[in-house]
Coordinates of C-alpha atoms in Angstrom, one line a residue:
M1 CA -20.9 -12.7 41.6
S2 CA -17.3 -12.4 40.6
R3 CA -18.1 -13.9 37.2
E4 CA -20.9 -11.4 36.7
E5 CA -18.5 -8.5 37.5
D6 CA -16.0 -10.0 35.1
R7 CA -18.6 -9.6 32.3
T8 CA -19.1 -6.0 33.0
T9 CA -17.3 -3.2 31.2
R10 CA -16.0 -0.4 33.4
Y11 CA -16.0 3.1 31.7
Q12 CA -14.6 6.1 33.4
E13 CA -17.0 9.0 32.7
G14 CA -15.3 12.4 32.4
S15 CA -11.8 10.8 32.2
L16 CA -10.9 12.4 28.8
T17 CA -10.5 16.1 28.3
L18 CA -11.1 17.9 24.9
P19 CA -7.4 18.3 24.1
G20 CA -6.8 14.7 25.2
T21 CA -9.6 13.5 22.9
V22 CA -8.2 15.5 20.0
M23 CA -4.8 14.0 20.5
L24 CA -6.3 10.5 20.4
G25 CA -8.0 11.3 17.1
T26 CA -5.1 13.0 15.4
G27 CA -2.8 10.3 16.8
V28 CA -4.5 7.6 14.6
M29 CA -5.0 10.0 11.7
I30 CA -1.5 11.4 11.4
G31 CA 0.2 8.1 12.2
A32 CA -1.5 6.2 9.4
G33 CA -1.8 8.9 6.8
I34 CA 1.3 10.9 6.2
F35 CA 4.1 8.3 6.7
A36 CA 3.0 5.4 4.5
L37 CA 0.2 6.5 2.3
T38 CA 2.0 9.2 0.4
G39 CA 4.0 6.8 -1.7
Q40 CA 1.1 4.5 -2.4
M41 CA -1.1 7.4 -3.5
A42 CA 1.6 8.7 -5.7
Q43 CA 1.9 5.2 -7.3
M44 CA -1.8 5.2 -8.0
T45 CA -2.4 8.7 -9.3
G46 CA 1.0 10.2 -10.1
V47 CA 1.7 13.8 -9.4
L48 CA -1.9 14.5 -8.5
F49 CA -1.5 12.8 -5.0
P50 CA -1.5 16.1 -3.0
L51 CA -4.9 16.8 -4.6
A52 CA -6.1 13.3 -3.7
F53 CA -5.4 14.2 -0.1
L54 CA -7.6 17.3 -0.4
A55 CA -10.4 15.3 -2.2
A56 CA -10.3 12.8 0.7
A57 CA -10.6 15.6 3.2
V58 CA -13.8 16.9 1.4
I59 CA -15.4 13.4 1.5
V60 CA -14.5 12.9 5.2
S61 CA -15.9 16.3 6.0
F62 CA -19.3 15.3 4.7
S63 CA -19.0 11.9 6.4
A64 CA -18.2 13.5 9.8
Y65 CA -21.6 15.2 9.8
S66 CA -23.5 11.9 10.5
Y67 CA -21.0 10.9 13.3
I68 CA -21.2 14.3 15.0
K69 CA -25.0 14.4 14.9
I70 CA -25.3 10.8 16.3
S71 CA -22.6 11.4 19.0
N72 CA -24.4 14.6 20.1
A73 CA -27.6 12.6 20.6
Y74 CA -26.1 9.4 21.9
P75 CA -22.6 9.8 23.3
S76 CA -21.3 6.3 24.0
A77 CA -18.0 4.6 24.7
G78 CA -19.2 2.0 22.2
G79 CA -19.0 4.6 19.5
I80 CA -19.8 3.2 16.1
G81 CA -21.1 0.0 17.5
M82 CA -23.7 1.9 19.4
Y83 CA -24.5 4.2 16.5
L84 CA -25.2 1.2 14.2
H85 CA -27.4 -0.3 17.0
K86 CA -29.4 2.8 17.2
A87 CA -30.1 2.6 13.5
Y88 CA -30.5 -1.1 12.9
G89 CA -31.1 -2.7 16.3
N90 CA -29.9 -6.1 17.4
R91 CA -29.8 -7.3 13.8
L92 CA -27.3 -8.6 11.3
P93 CA -26.6 -5.1 9.7
T94 CA -25.4 -3.8 13.1
A95 CA -23.1 -6.8 13.9
F96 CA -21.8 -7.1 10.3
N97 CA -20.9 -3.4 9.9
A98 CA -19.6 -3.0 13.4
L99 CA -17.2 -5.9 12.8
L100 CA -16.1 -4.4 9.5
M101 CA -15.2 -1.3 11.5
Y102 CA -13.5 -3.4 14.1
F103 CA -11.4 -5.2 11.6
S104 CA -10.5 -1.9 9.7
M105 CA -9.3 -0.5 13.0
V106 CA -7.2 -3.6 13.8
I107 CA -5.9 -3.4 10.2
A108 CA -4.9 0.3 10.9
Q109 CA -2.9 -0.9 13.9
S110 CA -1.0 -3.3 11.8
F111 CA -0.5 -0.6 9.1
L112 CA 1.0 1.7 11.7
A113 CA 3.1 -1.0 13.2
R114 CA 4.7 -1.9 9.8
T115 CA 5.2 1.8 9.1
F116 CA 7.0 2.1 12.4
G117 CA 9.3 -0.7 11.4
S118 CA 9.9 0.7 7.9
Y119 CA 11.0 4.1 9.2
T120 CA 13.0 2.8 12.1
M121 CA 15.1 0.6 9.8
Q122 CA 16.1 3.7 7.8
L123 CA 18.4 4.5 10.7
F124 CA 20.3 1.2 9.8
G125 CA 20.3 1.5 6.0
G126 CA 17.0 -0.3 5.4
D127 CA 15.7 -3.8 5.8
D128 CA 17.0 -5.9 3.0
S129 CA 16.1 -9.2 4.7
G130 CA 12.5 -8.1 5.2
R131 CA 12.5 -9.6 8.7
M132 CA 13.1 -6.6 11.0
V133 CA 10.1 -4.5 9.9
P134 CA 7.5 -7.0 11.2
V135 CA 9.6 -7.8 14.3
L136 CA 9.7 -4.1 15.2
G137 CA 6.0 -3.7 14.5
V138 CA 5.1 -6.6 16.7
A139 CA 7.3 -5.2 19.5
L140 CA 5.4 -1.8 19.2
I141 CA 2.0 -3.4 19.4
L142 CA 3.0 -5.3 22.6
T143 CA 4.3 -2.1 24.1
A144 CA 1.0 -0.3 23.4
F145 CA -0.8 -3.3 24.9
L146 CA 1.1 -2.9 28.2
I147 CA 0.4 0.9 28.3
N148 CA -3.3 0.3 27.7
L149 CA -3.4 -2.0 30.7
L150 CA -2.4 1.0 32.9
G151 CA -5.7 3.0 32.4
N152 CA -7.2 6.0 30.7
R153 CA -5.1 8.8 32.3
M154 CA -1.8 7.1 31.4
I155 CA -3.0 6.5 27.8
Q156 CA -4.2 10.2 27.5
G157 CA -1.0 11.5 29.0
V158 CA 1.3 9.4 26.8
A159 CA -0.8 10.1 23.6
S160 CA -0.9 13.8 24.3
F161 CA 2.8 14.1 24.9
I162 CA 3.6 12.1 21.7
G163 CA 0.9 14.0 19.8
I164 CA 2.4 17.5 20.6
L165 CA 5.9 16.3 19.7
K166 CA 4.9 14.7 16.4
I167 CA 2.6 17.5 15.2
G168 CA 5.3 20.1 15.9
G169 CA 7.9 17.9 14.2
I170 CA 5.8 17.3 11.1
L171 CA 5.0 21.0 10.8
I172 CA 8.7 21.7 11.0
F173 CA 9.4 19.1 8.3
G174 CA 6.8 20.5 6.0
L175 CA 7.7 24.2 6.4
V176 CA 11.5 23.6 6.1
G177 CA 10.9 21.2 3.1
V178 CA 8.9 23.7 1.2
W179 CA 11.2 26.6 2.2
I180 CA 14.4 25.1 0.9
A181 CA 12.9 23.3 -2.1
D182 CA 13.9 24.7 -5.5
S183 CA 10.2 25.1 -6.3
I184 CA 7.0 24.1 -4.6
S185 CA 5.2 24.0 -7.9
V186 CA 4.0 20.5 -8.9
D187 CA 3.3 19.9 -12.6
F188 CA -0.4 18.8 -12.6
S189 CA -0.7 19.3 -16.4
Q190 CA 0.9 16.0 -17.4
P191 CA -0.3 13.4 -14.9
G192 CA 0.2 10.6 -17.5
E193 CA -1.7 7.3 -17.4
A194 CA -1.8 7.3 -13.6
G195 CA -3.9 10.5 -13.7
T196 CA -7.0 8.9 -15.0
I197 CA -10.2 9.5 -13.0
G198 CA -10.4 5.9 -11.8
N199 CA -6.8 6.1 -10.4
F200 CA -7.5 9.5 -8.8
L201 CA -10.6 8.1 -7.1
G202 CA -8.6 5.1 -5.9
A203 CA -5.9 7.3 -4.4
T204 CA -8.7 9.4 -2.8
A205 CA -10.0 6.3 -1.1
L206 CA -6.5 5.6 0.3
G207 CA -6.4 9.3 1.5
I208 CA -9.7 8.6 3.4
L209 CA -7.7 6.0 5.3
A210 CA -5.5 8.9 6.5
F211 CA -8.5 10.7 7.9
K212 CA -10.7 8.0 9.3
G213 CA -9.0 8.1 12.6
F214 CA -11.6 10.8 13.6
T215 CA -14.0 7.9 14.3
T216 CA -11.7 6.9 17.1
I217 CA -13.1 9.9 19.0
T218 CA -16.6 8.5 18.8
N219 CA -15.5 5.3 20.5
S220 CA -14.4 7.4 23.5
G221 CA -17.9 9.1 23.7
S222 CA -19.2 8.7 27.3
E223 CA -15.7 9.0 28.7
V224 CA -15.2 12.5 27.3
I225 CA -15.9 15.5 29.6
D226 CA -19.2 17.1 28.4
P227 CA -19.5 14.6 25.4
K228 CA -22.5 16.3 23.7
R229 CA -20.3 19.3 23.0
N230 CA -16.8 18.0 23.0
V231 CA -17.0 14.9 20.8
G232 CA -18.2 17.0 17.8
R233 CA -15.6 19.7 18.6
A234 CA -12.8 17.2 18.8
I235 CA -13.8 15.7 15.4
V236 CA -13.8 19.1 13.7
I237 CA -10.5 20.1 15.2
S238 CA -8.8 16.8 14.3
I239 CA -9.9 16.9 10.7
A240 CA -9.0 20.6 10.2
A241 CA -5.5 20.0 11.7
C242 CA -4.9 17.0 9.5
V243 CA -6.0 18.9 6.3
L244 CA -3.4 21.6 7.1
I245 CA -0.6 19.1 7.9
Y246 CA -1.2 16.7 5.0
T247 CA -1.4 19.5 2.4
L248 CA 1.9 21.1 3.7
V249 CA 3.8 17.8 3.8
G250 CA 2.4 16.5 0.5
F251 CA 3.8 19.5 -1.3
A252 CA 7.1 19.3 0.7
V253 CA 7.6 15.7 -0.5
A254 CA 6.5 16.4 -4.1
S255 CA 9.0 19.4 -4.2
N256 CA 12.0 17.4 -3.0
L257 CA 11.5 14.0 -4.7
S258 CA 10.7 13.0 -8.3
L259 CA 7.6 10.9 -8.8
A260 CA 9.7 7.8 -9.4
E261 CA 11.6 8.4 -6.2
I262 CA 8.4 8.8 -4.2
I263 CA 7.0 5.5 -5.6
E264 CA 10.3 3.7 -5.0
T265 CA 10.5 4.8 -1.4
Q266 CA 6.7 4.5 -0.8
D267 CA 7.0 2.8 2.6
Y268 CA 9.2 5.6 4.0
S269 CA 8.8 8.5 1.5
L270 CA 9.0 11.3 4.1
A271 CA 12.4 10.1 5.3
A272 CA 13.6 9.9 1.7
A273 CA 12.3 13.4 1.0
A274 CA 14.2 14.7 4.0
R275 CA 17.6 13.5 2.6
P276 CA 17.9 16.0 -0.3
A277 CA 16.3 18.7 1.7
L278 CA 18.0 18.4 5.0
G279 CA 20.7 15.7 4.7
E280 CA 21.2 12.8 7.1
Y281 CA 20.2 14.8 10.1
G282 CA 16.9 15.5 8.4
V283 CA 16.5 11.7 7.9
W284 CA 17.1 11.0 11.6
F285 CA 14.7 13.8 12.6
T286 CA 12.0 12.5 10.2
V287 CA 12.4 8.9 11.4
A288 CA 12.2 10.0 15.0
I289 CA 8.9 11.9 14.3
A290 CA 7.6 8.9 12.3
M291 CA 8.4 6.5 15.2
M292 CA 6.5 8.8 17.7
A293 CA 3.6 9.3 15.3
T294 CA 3.0 5.6 14.6
A295 CA 3.6 4.7 18.3
G296 CA 1.0 7.2 19.4
G297 CA -1.4 6.1 16.6
I298 CA -1.3 2.5 17.8
L299 CA -1.7 3.5 21.4
A300 CA -4.9 5.5 20.6
S301 CA -6.2 2.8 18.2
V302 CA -5.8 -0.1 20.6
F303 CA -7.6 2.1 23.3
A304 CA -10.6 2.8 21.1
V305 CA -11.1 -0.5 19.2
S306 CA -11.0 -2.7 22.3
R307 CA -13.8 -0.6 23.8
M308 CA -15.9 -1.0 20.7
L309 CA -15.6 -4.8 20.8
A310 CA -16.5 -4.7 24.5
M311 CA -19.7 -2.8 23.7
L312 CA -20.6 -5.3 20.9
T313 CA -20.1 -8.1 23.4
E314 CA -22.3 -6.4 26.0
M315 CA -25.0 -6.0 23.3
K316 CA -24.8 -9.8 22.7
L317 CA -23.9 -9.2 19.0
V318 CA -20.6 -11.1 19.1
P319 CA -19.6 -14.3 20.9
H320 CA -17.2 -14.0 23.9
R321 CA -15.1 -16.4 25.7
H322 CA -13.0 -15.7 28.8
F323 CA -10.4 -18.4 28.1
G324 CA -9.6 -18.4 31.8
M325 CA -8.4 -14.7 31.7
P326 CA -9.0 -12.6 34.8
G327 CA -10.2 -9.0 34.7
S328 CA -13.0 -7.1 33.0
I329 CA -14.4 -7.7 29.5
Q330 CA -12.4 -4.7 28.3
K331 CA -9.2 -6.5 29.2
H332 CA -10.3 -9.5 27.2
T333 CA -11.2 -7.6 24.1
L334 CA -7.9 -5.7 24.4
V335 CA -6.1 -9.1 24.3
Y336 CA -8.1 -10.3 21.2
T337 CA -7.4 -7.0 19.4
V338 CA -3.7 -7.2 20.1
V339 CA -3.4 -10.8 19.0
L340 CA -5.2 -10.2 15.7
G341 CA -3.0 -7.1 15.1
L342 CA 0.1 -9.1 15.7
I343 CA -0.9 -11.7 13.2
L344 CA -1.6 -9.1 10.5
T345 CA 1.6 -7.3 11.2
A346 CA 3.7 -10.4 10.9
F347 CA 2.2 -11.7 7.6
F348 CA 0.7 -8.9 5.5
D349 CA 2.6 -6.1 3.6
L350 CA 1.7 -2.4 3.8
S351 CA -0.2 -2.0 0.5
R352 CA -2.5 -5.0 1.2
I353 CA -3.2 -4.0 4.8
A354 CA -4.2 -0.6 3.5
A355 CA -6.5 -2.0 0.8
L356 CA -8.4 -4.2 3.2
G357 CA -8.8 -1.4 5.7
I358 CA -10.3 1.1 3.2
I359 CA -12.7 -1.5 1.7
F360 CA -14.1 -2.4 5.1
Y361 CA -14.2 1.2 6.3
L362 CA -16.1 2.6 3.3
I363 CA -18.7 -0.1 3.4
M364 CA -19.3 0.5 7.1
D365 CA -19.3 4.3 6.5
I366 CA -22.1 3.9 3.9
A367 CA -24.1 1.9 6.4
I368 CA -23.8 4.7 9.0
H369 CA -25.1 7.3 6.5
W370 CA -27.9 5.0 5.3
G371 CA -28.9 4.4 9.0
V372 CA -29.1 8.2 9.5
L373 CA -31.2 8.7 6.4
R374 CA -33.5 5.8 6.9
Y375 CA -34.0 5.5 10.7
L376 CA -32.4 8.3 12.7
R377 CA -32.8 11.5 10.7
D378 CA -35.7 12.9 12.8
D379 CA -34.3 11.8 16.1
I380 CA -31.0 13.5 15.7
K381 CA -32.3 16.4 13.6
A382 CA -30.1 15.7 10.6
K383 CA -30.5 17.3 7.1
A384 CA -31.1 14.6 4.5
W385 CA -28.8 16.0 1.8
V386 CA -25.6 15.7 3.8
P387 CA -25.6 11.9 4.4
S388 CA -27.0 11.4 0.9
L389 CA -24.0 13.2 -0.6
A390 CA -21.7 11.4 1.7
I391 CA -23.0 8.0 0.4
I392 CA -22.5 9.1 -3.2
L393 CA -18.9 10.3 -2.5
D394 CA -18.1 7.1 -0.6
L395 CA -19.4 5.0 -3.5
L396 CA -17.3 7.0 -6.0
A397 CA -14.1 6.5 -4.0
L398 CA -14.8 2.8 -3.3
G399 CA -15.6 2.2 -7.0
G400 CA -12.4 3.8 -8.1
F401 CA -10.3 1.9 -5.6
L402 CA -11.9 -1.5 -6.5
W403 CA -11.3 -0.8 -10.2
V404 CA -7.6 -0.1 -9.6
K405 CA -7.1 -3.1 -7.3
L406 CA -8.9 -5.5 -9.7
N407 CA -6.4 -4.5 -12.3
T408 CA -3.3 -4.6 -10.1
D409 CA -4.0 -6.9 -7.1
P410 CA -7.2 -8.9 -7.4
F411 CA -6.0 -11.2 -4.6
V412 CA -6.7 -8.5 -2.0
I413 CA -10.2 -8.0 -3.4
G414 CA -10.8 -11.8 -3.0
V415 CA -9.6 -11.7 0.6
A416 CA -11.9 -8.8 1.4
V417 CA -14.9 -10.5 -0.2
I418 CA -14.3 -13.9 1.5
T419 CA -13.7 -12.2 4.9
M420 CA -17.0 -10.3 4.6
I421 CA -18.9 -13.5 3.6
V422 CA -17.4 -15.3 6.6
I423 CA -18.4 -12.4 9.0
A424 CA -22.0 -12.3 7.6
V425 CA -22.6 -16.0 7.8
S426 CA -21.0 -16.4 11.2
E427 CA -23.0 -13.5 12.6
Q428 CA -26.2 -14.8 11.2
V429 CA -25.7 -18.2 12.8
F430 CA -24.7 -16.6 16.1
L431 CA -27.7 -14.3 16.2
K432 CA -30.0 -17.1 15.4
W433 CA -28.6 -19.8 17.8
S434 CA -27.4 -17.7 20.8
P435 CA -30.4 -17.6 23.2
E436 CA -29.6 -14.1 24.5
S437 CA -29.0 -12.7 21.0
A438 CA -32.1 -14.4 19.6
Q439 CA -34.3 -12.9 22.4
A440 CA -32.8 -9.5 21.8
Y441 CA -33.2 -9.9 18.0
Q442 CA -36.9 -10.8 18.3
G443 CA -37.7 -8.1 20.8
D444 CA -35.8 -5.5 18.7
S445 CA -37.5 -6.5 15.4
H446 CA -40.8 -5.5 17.0
E447 CA -39.4 -2.1 18.0
H448 CA -37.7 -1.3 14.8
H449 CA -39.8 -1.0 11.6
H450 CA -37.5 -2.7 9.2

């Protein structure tokens, strides 16, 4: 009996308010996007990087349509895992794409953790040894793990408090940075070689990484008060807030640093931009905001991704072992998520972490839209042209990003391809040989007309 209870997830319906859900979403979005991606995007597309943020917002706005439609019809704490299951059933496409989303979210945690370390070390003159950034990142993930053990209300309370402080702080940074800059005009007329269409699309793909945190909201589905109304509302509010903030901060950075300076300080470009604008006090202020933003982002991401993995386990789509651990299955998936995040934080740098995250996310995103078009459109009353356009835009961004990385860092493309092959083969073997999964697979194939 106790073992059976141990295998059961325990969701708290109605435990997340609309403001709390928005804070969870913006927590992941703002934490990842503004603080570390600005410099990488500038390196990829030159002075056009503020426009790449706006292009990413357009793509994400079309993408959000499918998620809102599915979440209105099927609110679930499993979020994307359940959405894929509704479209593809207990089959390889569901398991493969859900695991891509899982890994992209774990990658986002590591991205946030290293960003936290990069900014924190600016208080001490930087990290010449290269050792303190991963150490601080690991410490932050462990702290987020302990807070997640305390339950939803503690997570919501901490995330909301951090969210209010960081959004207010970032708005102050952006407004003051633009106000005291000599000029807020950015010369778009001479983007140089970095301004080619392929580079711009690649930077746009990175920008999507700054917005994809809205999917965190879908993973909180059935735990949100009145989910059929509030999940969609929370997604729209989160994206709109981030468009405003990213645009403001992008122009503030571009107005206070040269392109060469933005690229040179790409891991902590906001802190660097604060120095000419506001002096050392501005740097300390920006670092404090960055520390809060990344900490809140990890807290929200760990909360959501562990629930998605728990849902996949319940659906018998991934293997699960207790390893002698007590507690619910959610506690176990929380541990697995944190351990994987710690490994990535310790051994991968920021640019490669971001590259893996965006490749996995865009492939999964295309699968979601195709699932809506092919299997769910009538059930959720979706218009066909919106997910169709979302697929085209995703393919453009992914193609541009792959083109840039093949020319600059083909190793990371190789890692992504090998990882996806391993996931696909492992899942195919598991679905075929696991008795429970095989039974679900066969029963489901009769129900779904694939």
